[in-house]
Amino acid sequence: SAPTMSAFGVAASLIRRAASVVASTRRHRVHRHQSGRSAHGAPPTRTRPMRRRPLGWCVRAGASSYEPPPGGALDTHPLMSITTGGRFTVRDLDLVVDEVDIGGACGTIKLVRPKSEDDVLDVYVEIGREDADPYWAALWPSSVALARGVAGVVMDVEGEGMEQAMDGDRSASLAGLNVCDVGAGLGLAGLAAAKRGATSVSFYDREPLALQCCLLSAEANGLTVAVGRAGEGPARDVSYGDDDDGKAYGTACVAEVFDWNAVRADQRTFDLVLACDVLYEAHAVAPVAALIPKLTNASSPRGRWMLADPPDRAPKNRAAFLERVKLDHGMELVRERRETVTRAGSTDDVLVLDLRLR
């Protein structure tokens, strides 16, 4: 039996050594672009660790190349200088801009994103974070469905939510509300809230690259980008622009790196919290549910969440979340509707859940 065990040991050693060589090769295959990239380092070359792509859909058609305006106001925004892995900002990636037709009160929203989530994956491999999720860089059906939900909801003084006709009025429904787009990714729903006239929109995500895309999109849509925590004293404006129609939007857009497993003690609360695709994993149910009292303005009868979730992806997780938030935090499901999203040759159904505090 000893020779047999030895053979197995040799085989295992060879496998481990091969895996080590592959990982090392991925980390060191880097090329440098000669164009004006930031000093944090050029983007890595195309590599792809073995990992399963989440089931779903993302926009591929109609995007055009995007370069942040040289010398633009966002150049001095502190969040734009936060690096991922101590090396990379979003300016180190090839960027594109999508024009996403939300319709109704929001019309078309410009969305700045990396050209490919594979490019983001390459960044993660280069900095040794092979298990990090790059798919925030794709636009998913849930984001479109949630943005459409924001475009069609009106919130009255009693906090009741009701759908209204898409009459193109950007200011009637969300004026006076402070909104949070948590786990924002590319921030499409938050951008929709801003175009609907919310007082402030805070983009929360743990990935600085995602938040930098949110701010670039806000600027591209002619929104005010501010420094500081919106709603807590005067925020310093960084940029204020006009959209293609020559109309400016006064919503203060801010972005903060946010870890829902380590919420700060002085965390501010919001009238409306937006979230999508946050219940894929069973282990996310408890921390997301725990955000209800931490992010929701309980002193206002308008305290509300809107959540988008694919109907068949993780129904048990969704059911567990709804039960937990009702029993533990008094957050009830007011309305559930199915939104059909068709884009880039694909059609998907998404559930949009409207919840409020009792």
Short mmCIF file of C-alpha atoms in Angstrom, two decimals, residues 32-236:
data_model
loop_
_atom_site.label_atom_id
_atom_site.label_comp_id
_atom_site.label_asym_id
_atom_site.label_seq_id
_atom_site.Cartn_x
_atom_site.Cartn_y
_atom_site.Cartn_z
CA ARG A 32 0.47 49.07 -20.00
CA HIS A 33 -1.59 51.35 -22.21
CA GLN A 34 0.26 54.31 -23.65
CA SER A 35 -2.80 56.60 -23.55
CA GLY A 36 -3.64 58.86 -20.63
CA ARG A 37 -4.35 56.37 -17.87
CA SER A 38 -4.06 57.19 -14.20
CA ALA A 39 -0.90 56.61 -12.23
CA HIS A 40 -2.50 53.80 -10.23
CA GLY A 41 -1.53 51.30 -12.92
CA ALA A 42 -2.74 50.06 -16.26
CA PRO A 43 -5.58 47.57 -16.45
CA PRO A 44 -4.64 43.90 -16.41
CA THR A 45 -4.72 41.81 -19.55
CA ARG A 46 -7.65 39.53 -20.26
CA THR A 47 -7.63 36.58 -17.91
CA ARG A 48 -10.53 34.51 -16.68
CA PRO A 49 -10.43 32.30 -13.58
CA MET A 50 -12.82 29.38 -13.55
CA ARG A 51 -16.01 30.68 -11.99
CA ARG A 52 -19.68 30.30 -12.75
CA ARG A 53 -21.36 33.35 -14.26
CA PRO A 54 -24.63 34.16 -12.49
CA LEU A 55 -27.71 33.26 -14.46
CA GLY A 56 -29.24 36.36 -15.91
CA TRP A 57 -29.06 39.03 -18.54
CA CYS A 58 -27.19 42.21 -19.10
CA VAL A 59 -27.15 45.01 -21.64
CA ARG A 60 -24.82 44.56 -24.57
CA ALA A 61 -26.42 46.54 -27.39
CA GLY A 62 -26.19 50.25 -28.07
CA ALA A 63 -23.34 51.26 -25.75
CA SER A 64 -20.83 53.85 -26.93
CA SER A 65 -17.34 54.64 -25.67
CA TYR A 66 -17.12 57.11 -22.82
CA GLU A 67 -14.28 59.26 -21.57
CA PRO A 68 -14.75 61.34 -18.40
CA PRO A 69 -14.46 65.01 -19.29
CA PRO A 70 -10.81 66.11 -18.87
CA GLY A 71 -10.50 68.61 -16.07
CA GLY A 72 -14.09 67.91 -15.06
CA ALA A 73 -15.49 68.77 -11.66
CA LEU A 74 -15.31 65.14 -10.54
CA ASP A 75 -11.52 65.21 -10.84
CA THR A 76 -11.40 66.74 -7.36
CA HIS A 77 -14.09 64.57 -5.77
CA PRO A 78 -12.48 62.54 -2.96
CA LEU A 79 -14.34 59.34 -3.80
CA MET A 80 -12.91 59.33 -7.32
CA SER A 81 -9.42 58.91 -5.87
CA ILE A 82 -10.29 55.90 -3.68
CA THR A 83 -8.49 52.89 -5.13
CA THR A 84 -9.46 49.24 -5.32
CA GLY A 85 -6.61 47.09 -4.10
CA GLY A 86 -4.52 50.20 -3.59
CA ARG A 87 -4.02 50.54 -7.35
CA PHE A 88 -7.07 50.93 -9.57
CA THR A 89 -9.81 53.50 -10.06
CA VAL A 90 -12.57 53.40 -12.65
CA ARG A 91 -10.47 55.64 -14.91
CA ASP A 92 -8.14 52.67 -15.41
CA LEU A 93 -10.93 50.79 -17.21
CA ASP A 94 -12.39 51.22 -20.67
CA LEU A 95 -15.79 52.81 -20.10
CA VAL A 96 -18.97 52.94 -22.16
CA VAL A 97 -22.26 54.78 -21.72
CA ASP A 98 -25.65 53.14 -22.22
CA GLU A 99 -28.84 55.07 -22.82
CA VAL A 100 -31.50 53.16 -20.91
CA ASP A 101 -35.11 54.02 -21.69
CA ILE A 102 -36.98 53.94 -18.39
CA GLY A 103 -39.96 55.80 -19.77
CA GLY A 104 -42.53 58.01 -18.16
CA ALA A 105 -41.26 60.50 -15.63
CA CYS A 106 -37.62 59.52 -16.10
CA GLY A 107 -37.29 59.15 -19.83
CA THR A 108 -33.83 58.01 -20.91
CA ILE A 109 -31.04 57.67 -18.36
CA LYS A 110 -27.37 57.71 -19.30
CA LEU A 111 -25.48 54.95 -17.51
CA VAL A 112 -21.67 54.88 -17.40
CA ARG A 113 -20.17 51.43 -16.85
CA PRO A 114 -17.06 49.37 -17.61
CA LYS A 115 -17.04 48.03 -21.15
CA SER A 116 -17.01 44.48 -19.83
CA GLU A 117 -17.34 42.86 -16.42
CA ASP A 118 -14.46 40.64 -17.55
CA ASP A 119 -12.22 43.72 -17.37
CA VAL A 120 -13.28 44.20 -13.76
CA LEU A 121 -12.57 40.53 -13.08
CA ASP A 122 -9.08 41.03 -14.47
CA VAL A 123 -8.53 43.85 -11.98
CA TYR A 124 -9.60 41.58 -9.13
CA VAL A 125 -7.27 38.82 -10.30
CA GLU A 126 -4.38 41.28 -10.54
CA ILE A 127 -4.83 42.43 -6.93
CA GLY A 128 -5.30 38.89 -5.62
CA ARG A 129 -9.10 39.02 -5.12
CA GLU A 130 -10.02 36.17 -7.45
CA ASP A 131 -13.24 35.50 -5.53
CA ALA A 132 -14.55 39.08 -5.79
CA ASP A 133 -17.75 39.52 -7.79
CA PRO A 134 -17.34 41.66 -10.95
CA TYR A 135 -20.97 41.47 -12.04
CA TRP A 136 -21.96 44.80 -10.55
CA ALA A 137 -20.53 46.11 -13.82
CA ALA A 138 -23.37 44.58 -15.85
CA LEU A 139 -26.83 46.09 -16.13
CA TRP A 140 -29.33 43.46 -15.00
CA PRO A 141 -33.10 43.26 -15.58
CA SER A 142 -33.81 43.88 -11.89
CA SER A 143 -32.12 47.28 -12.14
CA VAL A 144 -34.32 48.29 -15.06
CA ALA A 145 -37.46 46.98 -13.33
CA LEU A 146 -36.67 48.85 -10.11
CA ALA A 147 -35.94 52.07 -11.99
CA ARG A 148 -39.30 51.73 -13.74
CA GLY A 149 -40.91 51.21 -10.36
CA VAL A 150 -39.33 54.43 -9.14
CA ALA A 151 -40.52 56.22 -12.27
CA GLY A 152 -44.11 55.23 -11.60
CA VAL A 153 -44.53 55.58 -7.85
CA VAL A 154 -45.96 58.58 -6.03
CA MET A 155 -45.53 58.99 -2.28
CA ASP A 156 -48.09 61.17 -0.53
CA VAL A 157 -47.84 62.79 2.90
CA GLU A 158 -49.29 59.73 4.62
CA GLY A 159 -46.65 57.52 3.08
CA GLU A 160 -49.04 55.62 0.85
CA GLY A 161 -47.51 54.41 -2.38
CA MET A 162 -49.60 54.32 -5.51
CA GLU A 163 -48.90 54.07 -9.18
CA GLN A 164 -49.59 57.08 -11.33
CA ALA A 165 -49.87 57.78 -15.01
CA MET A 166 -46.55 58.40 -16.70
CA ASP A 167 -47.13 62.07 -17.34
CA GLY A 168 -43.53 63.18 -17.59
CA ASP A 169 -43.62 65.21 -14.36
CA ARG A 170 -40.19 64.76 -12.78
CA SER A 171 -40.90 66.56 -9.54
CA ALA A 172 -44.37 65.56 -8.36
CA SER A 173 -43.70 62.30 -6.56
CA LEU A 174 -40.30 62.22 -4.88
CA ALA A 175 -39.78 65.87 -4.00
CA GLY A 176 -38.70 66.24 -0.38
CA LEU A 177 -37.57 62.63 -0.02
CA ASN A 178 -34.09 61.42 0.89
CA VAL A 179 -33.37 58.22 -1.03
CA CYS A 180 -30.75 55.51 -0.63
CA ASP A 181 -29.74 53.07 -3.38
CA VAL A 182 -28.13 50.30 -1.30
CA GLY A 183 -25.89 47.76 -3.02
CA ALA A 184 -26.16 50.27 -5.83
CA GLY A 185 -23.91 48.66 -8.42
CA LEU A 186 -24.31 50.97 -11.42
CA GLY A 187 -26.99 52.96 -9.59
CA LEU A 188 -29.75 53.00 -12.21
CA ALA A 189 -32.61 53.07 -9.68
CA GLY A 190 -30.96 55.88 -7.70
CA LEU A 191 -30.48 57.88 -10.89
CA ALA A 192 -34.18 57.42 -11.63
CA ALA A 193 -35.04 58.74 -8.15
CA ALA A 194 -32.82 61.75 -8.76
CA LYS A 195 -34.53 62.51 -12.05
CA ARG A 196 -37.87 62.25 -10.26
CA GLY A 197 -36.88 65.15 -8.03
CA ALA A 198 -35.74 63.49 -4.79
CA THR A 199 -34.03 65.91 -2.41
CA SER A 200 -30.99 63.65 -2.16
CA VAL A 201 -29.84 60.27 -3.43
CA SER A 202 -27.11 58.35 -1.62
CA PHE A 203 -25.43 55.54 -3.52
CA TYR A 204 -24.16 52.83 -1.16
CA ASP A 205 -21.87 50.01 -2.27
CA ARG A 206 -18.78 48.28 -0.92
CA GLU A 207 -16.95 48.61 -4.26
CA PRO A 208 -15.42 52.05 -4.96
CA LEU A 209 -15.30 51.28 -8.69
CA ALA A 210 -19.08 50.93 -8.72
CA LEU A 211 -19.59 54.17 -6.82
CA GLN A 212 -17.28 56.01 -9.20
CA CYS A 213 -19.49 54.82 -12.07
CA CYS A 214 -22.54 56.12 -10.18
CA LEU A 215 -21.01 59.58 -9.87
CA LEU A 216 -19.92 59.65 -13.52
CA SER A 217 -23.46 58.70 -14.51
CA ALA A 218 -24.91 61.40 -12.28
CA GLU A 219 -22.67 63.96 -13.96
CA ALA A 220 -23.56 62.62 -17.42
CA ASN A 221 -27.26 63.10 -16.60
CA GLY A 222 -26.80 66.69 -15.51
CA LEU A 223 -27.31 65.94 -11.81
CA THR A 224 -25.67 67.72 -8.90
CA VAL A 225 -22.81 65.71 -7.41
CA ALA A 226 -22.00 66.66 -3.84
CA VAL A 227 -19.32 65.90 -1.28
CA GLY A 228 -20.42 64.78 2.17
CA ARG A 229 -23.29 62.80 3.60
CA ALA A 230 -26.49 64.05 1.99
CA GLY A 231 -29.05 65.40 4.40
CA GLU A 232 -26.56 66.04 7.21
CA GLY A 233 -25.66 69.69 7.03
CA PRO A 234 -24.58 71.58 3.94
CA ALA A 235 -22.98 69.44 1.27
CA ARG A 236 -20.42 71.02 -1.03
#
